[in-house]
Amino acid sequence: MKVLVIGSLGYDYIMDFDGRFSERILPDKVHKISLSFLVNKLRRNFGGTAGNIAYTLRLLGIIPDIIAPVGHDFSPYKQFLKSHGISIAHIKSFSNEPCGSYYVVTDQDDNQIGAYYSGAMKYAKNLPLPKDMDQKLIIISPTDPQAMVMHALECQKRKTPYVFDPAFQIGSISESDLAKCIDSTKILIGNDYEIALIEKKLSLSHSELLSKTSVLITTLGHDGSIIETSKQKIKIRTAKPHNTSDPTGAGDAYRGGFIAGYIRGFNLQTCGQMGSTAAVYTVEKFGTVTHHYTIKDFVKRYLENFAQNLVL
């Protein structure tokens, strides 16, 4: 079973702030904000939306292909992907730029402030979909906005089902293009803020947005997620972590877990619970792809959290 993942590949520079952003931000001064934080931990990890999602898919027995541009510093990440059986056939290197880089600070309450340097990601629009696609599903995760629009329209033209996950690129995609990309999606996913932003940008009610997609997923952080169709609304709770280390990448792991169930034909409740189980492993480790589990481990963890047997 194959899935094509479109998105970014890069390096995450993750920092921990031993305090709360809310204690440093003055509400009446947000129009002219100037802040810095003394952090007590810094680590560079492999990351990017495509890499994070593909890693979870592979752990759960799905074969992912990635379409992404990378820079001249990709070599160690390339070895990591190959060692985990993730195809690099559709990854293209550009020697004049480094890989994209995400710099993020996390506070005590798991709130995050980050910035992303696109680097080679700006060339994503130069990478077309493969002509000989045999994937069951295509995931369009955040990358260069032009590339996201291009790939969504190509999926529609080919009648290939796709997941649309605009996330932090919502503001960079025009209203007309965003409306086109969302229309007829198999799955539209975002956190509660992102879904509300889409509704505001397109002047849609929630029910109107729901009518544009087969499945609408709203992630809620600590409060789990909500999965909606025209006929049902399912509340998914989070899985219980053994410890909490770093939330970076939990959303991508949720997506990978959900899709690993979805293309197997599982019901939406099970898919959402698989997403929650996959996400909790990331929360327990510092970094986005530093965790590991076997399918047997995953099935056991799923049973512990949701009191249901899962056959993968």
Short mmCIF file of C-alpha atoms in Angstrom, two decimals:
data_model
loop_
_atom_site.label_atom_id
_atom_site.label_comp_id
_atom_site.label_asym_id
_atom_site.label_seq_id
_atom_site.Cartn_x
_atom_site.Cartn_y
_atom_site.Cartn_z
CA MET A 1 0.00 0.00 0.00
CA LYS A 2 1.62 3.23 -1.14
CA VAL A 3 1.12 6.83 -0.12
CA LEU A 4 2.74 9.86 -1.75
CA VAL A 5 3.69 12.59 0.71
CA ILE A 6 4.27 16.11 -0.61
CA GLY A 7 5.83 18.55 1.82
CA SER A 8 9.07 19.83 3.30
CA LEU A 9 12.28 18.11 4.34
CA GLY A 10 14.63 20.01 6.60
CA TYR A 11 16.14 20.43 10.01
CA ASP A 12 14.38 21.40 13.23
CA TYR A 13 16.27 23.50 15.76
CA ILE A 14 14.26 22.86 18.90
CA MET A 15 14.75 24.93 22.06
CA ASP A 16 13.17 24.65 25.50
CA PHE A 17 12.25 27.76 27.51
CA ASP A 18 11.91 27.11 31.24
CA GLY A 19 9.09 29.62 31.67
CA ARG A 20 5.81 30.78 30.14
CA PHE A 21 5.38 33.05 27.16
CA SER A 22 2.26 34.48 28.80
CA GLU A 23 4.43 35.90 31.60
CA ARG A 24 6.63 37.77 29.10
CA ILE A 25 3.99 39.13 26.75
CA LEU A 26 2.14 42.33 27.70
CA PRO A 27 -1.27 42.36 26.00
CA ASP A 28 -1.28 46.14 25.57
CA LYS A 29 2.13 46.03 23.86
CA VAL A 30 1.62 43.27 21.29
CA HIS A 31 1.55 45.88 18.50
CA LYS A 32 5.23 46.56 19.21
CA ILE A 33 6.66 43.34 20.54
CA SER A 34 10.35 42.69 21.18
CA LEU A 35 11.20 39.54 23.12
CA SER A 36 14.04 37.12 23.64
CA PHE A 37 14.21 33.97 25.75
CA LEU A 38 17.05 32.23 27.55
CA VAL A 39 16.68 28.57 26.57
CA ASN A 40 18.15 25.60 28.40
CA LYS A 41 18.23 23.05 25.58
CA LEU A 42 19.01 23.15 21.87
CA ARG A 43 19.05 20.23 19.49
CA ARG A 44 19.06 19.82 15.72
CA ASN A 45 16.80 17.06 14.43
CA PHE A 46 15.60 15.74 11.11
CA GLY A 47 12.21 17.22 10.38
CA GLY A 48 9.91 18.82 7.84
CA THR A 49 6.27 17.92 7.26
CA ALA A 50 6.94 15.27 4.60
CA GLY A 51 9.69 13.56 6.58
CA ASN A 52 7.68 13.48 9.79
CA ILE A 53 4.54 12.06 8.17
CA ALA A 54 6.45 9.53 6.06
CA TYR A 55 8.37 8.29 9.11
CA THR A 56 5.16 7.46 10.99
CA LEU A 57 3.65 5.80 7.92
CA ARG A 58 6.72 3.60 7.56
CA LEU A 59 6.65 2.57 11.23
CA LEU A 60 3.05 1.47 10.69
CA GLY A 61 3.80 -0.69 7.66
CA ILE A 62 2.90 1.76 4.89
CA ILE A 63 5.36 2.43 2.04
CA PRO A 64 5.68 6.22 1.59
CA ASP A 65 7.15 8.10 -1.35
CA ILE A 66 8.19 11.71 -0.81
CA ILE A 67 8.15 14.61 -3.25
CA ALA A 68 10.30 17.40 -1.85
CA PRO A 69 13.24 19.64 -2.77
CA VAL A 70 16.32 19.54 -0.54
CA GLY A 71 19.55 21.48 -0.22
CA HIS A 72 23.28 20.84 -0.23
CA ASP A 73 23.24 19.71 3.43
CA PHE A 74 20.78 16.85 2.86
CA SER A 75 23.30 13.98 3.05
CA PRO A 76 22.76 12.87 6.70
CA TYR A 77 18.99 13.11 6.31
CA LYS A 78 19.21 11.09 3.09
CA GLN A 79 20.97 8.28 4.95
CA PHE A 80 18.34 8.39 7.69
CA LEU A 81 15.48 8.00 5.20
CA LYS A 82 17.21 5.18 3.32
CA SER A 83 17.97 3.34 6.57
CA HIS A 84 14.25 3.38 7.39
CA GLY A 85 13.12 2.15 4.00
CA ILE A 86 11.66 5.47 2.81
CA SER A 87 12.04 6.10 -0.92
CA ILE A 88 14.11 9.08 -2.05
CA ALA A 89 13.36 8.58 -5.76
CA HIS A 90 11.28 11.76 -6.04
CA ILE A 91 13.45 13.95 -3.80
CA LYS A 92 15.49 16.49 -5.78
CA SER A 93 18.60 18.25 -4.51
CA PHE A 94 19.50 21.89 -5.22
CA SER A 95 23.12 22.76 -4.52
CA ASN A 96 22.68 26.53 -4.19
CA GLU A 97 20.52 26.39 -1.06
CA PRO A 98 20.46 24.54 2.26
CA CYS A 99 17.50 22.48 3.36
CA GLY A 100 14.69 24.34 5.03
CA SER A 101 15.18 25.08 8.72
CA TYR A 102 12.61 25.40 11.49
CA TYR A 103 13.63 27.29 14.62
CA VAL A 104 11.17 26.83 17.47
CA VAL A 105 11.02 27.67 21.19
CA THR A 106 8.68 25.68 23.46
CA ASP A 107 7.60 26.98 26.87
CA GLN A 108 6.52 25.09 30.00
CA ASP A 109 2.91 24.88 28.78
CA ASP A 110 3.96 23.42 25.42
CA ASN A 111 3.15 26.68 23.64
CA GLN A 112 5.48 27.31 20.73
CA ILE A 113 6.92 30.27 18.85
CA GLY A 114 8.76 29.37 15.68
CA ALA A 115 10.07 30.60 12.36
CA TYR A 116 10.80 28.65 9.19
CA TYR A 117 13.52 29.46 6.68
CA SER A 118 12.40 27.97 3.37
CA GLY A 119 15.83 27.34 1.79
CA ALA A 120 15.47 24.78 -1.00
CA MET A 121 11.74 24.48 -0.31
CA LYS A 122 11.13 27.39 -2.70
CA TYR A 123 11.86 25.00 -5.58
CA ALA A 124 8.97 22.69 -4.69
CA LYS A 125 6.91 24.17 -7.53
CA ASN A 126 9.48 22.71 -9.96
CA LEU A 127 8.66 19.13 -8.90
CA PRO A 128 5.63 17.71 -10.75
CA LEU A 129 3.67 14.65 -9.71
CA PRO A 130 5.08 11.39 -11.11
CA LYS A 131 3.41 10.30 -14.35
CA ASP A 132 3.24 6.66 -13.27
CA MET A 133 1.52 7.16 -9.91
CA ASP A 134 -0.01 4.07 -8.34
CA GLN A 135 -0.56 5.55 -4.89
CA LYS A 136 -3.88 5.09 -3.12
CA LEU A 137 -3.69 8.56 -1.62
CA ILE A 138 -1.63 11.75 -1.88
CA ILE A 139 -0.93 13.93 1.14
CA ILE A 140 -0.30 17.61 0.38
CA SER A 141 1.31 18.99 3.53
CA PRO A 142 2.82 22.47 4.00
CA THR A 143 5.51 23.39 1.48
CA ASP A 144 5.88 26.20 -1.06
CA PRO A 145 2.34 27.65 -1.54
CA GLN A 146 2.54 27.59 -5.35
CA ALA A 147 3.50 23.92 -5.24
CA MET A 148 0.59 23.09 -2.92
CA VAL A 149 -1.90 24.69 -5.30
CA MET A 150 -0.29 23.08 -8.34
CA HIS A 151 -0.39 19.60 -6.83
CA ALA A 152 -3.97 19.93 -5.54
CA LEU A 153 -5.24 20.97 -8.98
CA GLU A 154 -3.27 18.15 -10.61
CA CYS A 155 -4.83 15.63 -8.21
CA GLN A 156 -8.27 16.94 -9.16
CA LYS A 157 -7.42 16.66 -12.85
CA ARG A 158 -6.24 13.06 -12.43
CA LYS A 159 -9.12 12.24 -10.06
CA THR A 160 -6.60 11.10 -7.45
CA PRO A 161 -7.85 11.36 -3.84
CA TYR A 162 -5.79 13.70 -1.69
CA VAL A 163 -5.41 15.07 1.80
CA PHE A 164 -5.04 18.86 1.99
CA ASP A 165 -3.16 20.21 5.01
CA PRO A 166 -2.43 23.93 4.42
CA ALA A 167 -1.44 24.78 8.03
CA PHE A 168 0.92 27.78 8.23
CA GLN A 169 0.58 28.46 4.49
CA ILE A 170 -3.11 29.43 4.72
CA GLY A 171 -2.17 33.10 4.77
CA SER A 172 0.13 32.72 1.77
CA ILE A 173 -2.44 31.10 -0.55
CA SER A 174 -4.93 33.41 -2.27
CA GLU A 175 -8.63 33.12 -1.45
CA SER A 176 -9.49 31.78 -4.90
CA ASP A 177 -6.68 29.21 -4.90
CA LEU A 178 -7.47 28.09 -1.34
CA ALA A 179 -11.11 27.56 -2.31
CA LYS A 180 -10.07 25.50 -5.35
CA CYS A 181 -7.66 23.35 -3.31
CA ILE A 182 -10.22 22.57 -0.62
CA ASP A 183 -13.02 21.73 -3.04
CA SER A 184 -13.50 17.98 -3.47
CA THR A 185 -10.72 17.00 -1.04
CA LYS A 186 -10.89 13.51 0.42
CA ILE A 187 -9.62 14.87 3.75
CA LEU A 188 -9.08 18.45 4.96
CA ILE A 189 -7.09 18.75 8.18
CA GLY A 190 -5.90 21.53 10.45
CA ASN A 191 -5.85 22.60 14.07
CA ASP A 192 -8.77 24.57 15.48
CA TYR A 193 -7.11 27.92 14.77
CA GLU A 194 -6.29 26.95 11.18
CA ILE A 195 -9.78 25.67 10.45
CA ALA A 196 -11.26 28.90 11.84
CA LEU A 197 -8.81 30.91 9.72
CA ILE A 198 -9.88 29.05 6.57
CA GLU A 199 -13.54 29.74 7.36
CA LYS A 200 -12.82 33.42 7.91
CA LYS A 201 -10.67 33.79 4.80
CA LEU A 202 -13.25 32.10 2.56
CA SER A 203 -16.29 33.57 4.38
CA LEU A 204 -17.67 30.09 5.01
CA SER A 205 -19.70 28.76 7.91
CA HIS A 206 -18.47 25.55 9.46
CA SER A 207 -21.21 23.54 7.77
CA GLU A 208 -20.34 25.14 4.42
CA LEU A 209 -16.68 24.20 4.84
CA LEU A 210 -17.69 20.66 5.77
CA SER A 211 -19.67 20.38 2.54
CA LYS A 212 -16.47 20.95 0.52
CA THR A 213 -14.68 17.83 1.77
CA SER A 214 -15.45 14.19 2.49
CA VAL A 215 -13.74 14.27 5.90
CA LEU A 216 -12.88 17.31 8.02
CA ILE A 217 -10.37 16.80 10.84
CA THR A 218 -9.81 19.46 13.49
CA THR A 219 -6.96 18.78 15.90
CA LEU A 220 -7.23 20.28 19.39
CA GLY A 221 -3.84 19.66 21.01
CA HIS A 222 -4.30 18.33 24.55
CA ASP A 223 -8.05 18.05 23.92
CA GLY A 224 -7.70 15.48 21.13
CA SER A 225 -9.38 15.92 17.77
CA ILE A 226 -12.76 16.05 16.05
CA ILE A 227 -13.49 14.10 12.86
CA GLU A 228 -16.54 15.18 10.86
CA THR A 229 -18.40 14.04 7.77
CA SER A 230 -21.81 15.04 6.46
CA LYS A 231 -23.30 12.25 8.57
CA GLN A 232 -21.23 12.05 11.75
CA LYS A 233 -19.09 13.91 14.26
CA ILE A 234 -16.54 11.89 16.22
CA LYS A 235 -14.60 13.15 19.23
CA ILE A 236 -11.18 11.52 19.64
CA ARG A 237 -9.34 11.85 22.92
CA THR A 238 -5.57 11.95 23.23
CA ALA A 239 -3.56 8.90 24.20
CA LYS A 240 -1.84 9.07 27.58
CA PRO A 241 1.89 9.83 27.44
CA HIS A 242 4.34 8.09 29.74
CA ASN A 243 6.12 11.44 30.02
CA THR A 244 6.04 14.77 28.21
CA SER A 245 9.21 16.00 26.54
CA ASP A 246 8.48 17.99 23.38
CA PRO A 247 5.26 18.45 21.35
CA THR A 248 7.04 19.32 18.10
CA GLY A 249 5.89 17.00 15.32
CA ALA A 250 2.91 15.54 17.19
CA GLY A 251 0.51 16.90 14.57
CA ASP A 252 2.45 15.27 11.73
CA ALA A 253 2.57 11.98 13.63
CA TYR A 254 -1.21 12.18 14.12
CA ARG A 255 -1.60 12.60 10.37
CA GLY A 256 0.63 9.62 9.66
CA GLY A 257 -1.24 7.45 12.14
CA PHE A 258 -4.64 8.48 10.81
CA ILE A 259 -3.67 7.86 7.18
CA ALA A 260 -2.11 4.48 8.04
CA GLY A 261 -5.56 3.40 9.22
CA TYR A 262 -7.52 5.20 6.53
CA ILE A 263 -5.91 3.49 3.55
CA ARG A 264 -6.43 0.15 5.28
CA GLY A 265 -10.15 0.88 5.20
CA PHE A 266 -10.61 1.27 8.96
CA ASN A 267 -13.52 3.31 10.28
CA LEU A 268 -12.87 6.95 11.17
CA GLN A 269 -12.99 6.33 14.92
CA THR A 270 -10.18 3.80 14.65
CA CYS A 271 -8.19 6.04 12.30
CA GLY A 272 -8.42 8.93 14.75
CA GLN A 273 -7.37 6.73 17.65
CA MET A 274 -4.41 5.51 15.60
CA GLY A 275 -3.51 9.16 15.03
CA SER A 276 -3.64 9.89 18.76
CA THR A 277 -1.53 6.83 19.55
CA ALA A 278 1.10 7.76 16.96
CA ALA A 279 1.23 11.35 18.24
CA VAL A 280 1.91 10.37 21.84
CA TYR A 281 5.21 8.69 20.93
CA THR A 282 6.48 12.00 19.55
CA VAL A 283 5.47 13.95 22.65
CA GLU A 284 7.57 11.60 24.78
CA LYS A 285 10.79 12.30 22.84
CA PHE A 286 12.73 15.48 22.15
CA GLY A 287 12.49 15.87 18.37
CA THR A 288 10.10 14.75 15.66
CA VAL A 289 11.54 11.46 14.38
CA THR A 290 13.64 10.40 17.35
CA HIS A 291 11.09 7.88 18.62
CA HIS A 292 10.67 4.31 17.43
CA TYR A 293 8.21 1.47 17.93
CA THR A 294 7.31 -1.84 16.33
CA ILE A 295 3.81 -2.60 15.10
CA LYS A 296 3.46 -4.97 18.06
CA ASP A 297 4.36 -2.10 20.43
CA PHE A 298 1.87 0.18 18.72
CA VAL A 299 -0.98 -2.33 18.89
CA LYS A 300 -0.32 -2.83 22.60
CA ARG A 301 -0.27 0.91 23.25
CA TYR A 302 -3.48 1.33 21.28
CA LEU A 303 -5.18 -1.36 23.37
CA GLU A 304 -4.00 0.26 26.62
CA ASN A 305 -5.49 3.61 25.64
CA PHE A 306 -8.68 2.67 23.80
CA ALA A 307 -9.54 -0.83 25.11
CA GLN A 308 -9.86 -2.17 21.57
CA ASN A 309 -7.89 -4.74 19.63
CA LEU A 310 -6.19 -3.44 16.52
CA VAL A 311 -5.01 -5.72 13.71
CA LEU A 312 -2.27 -4.25 11.50
#
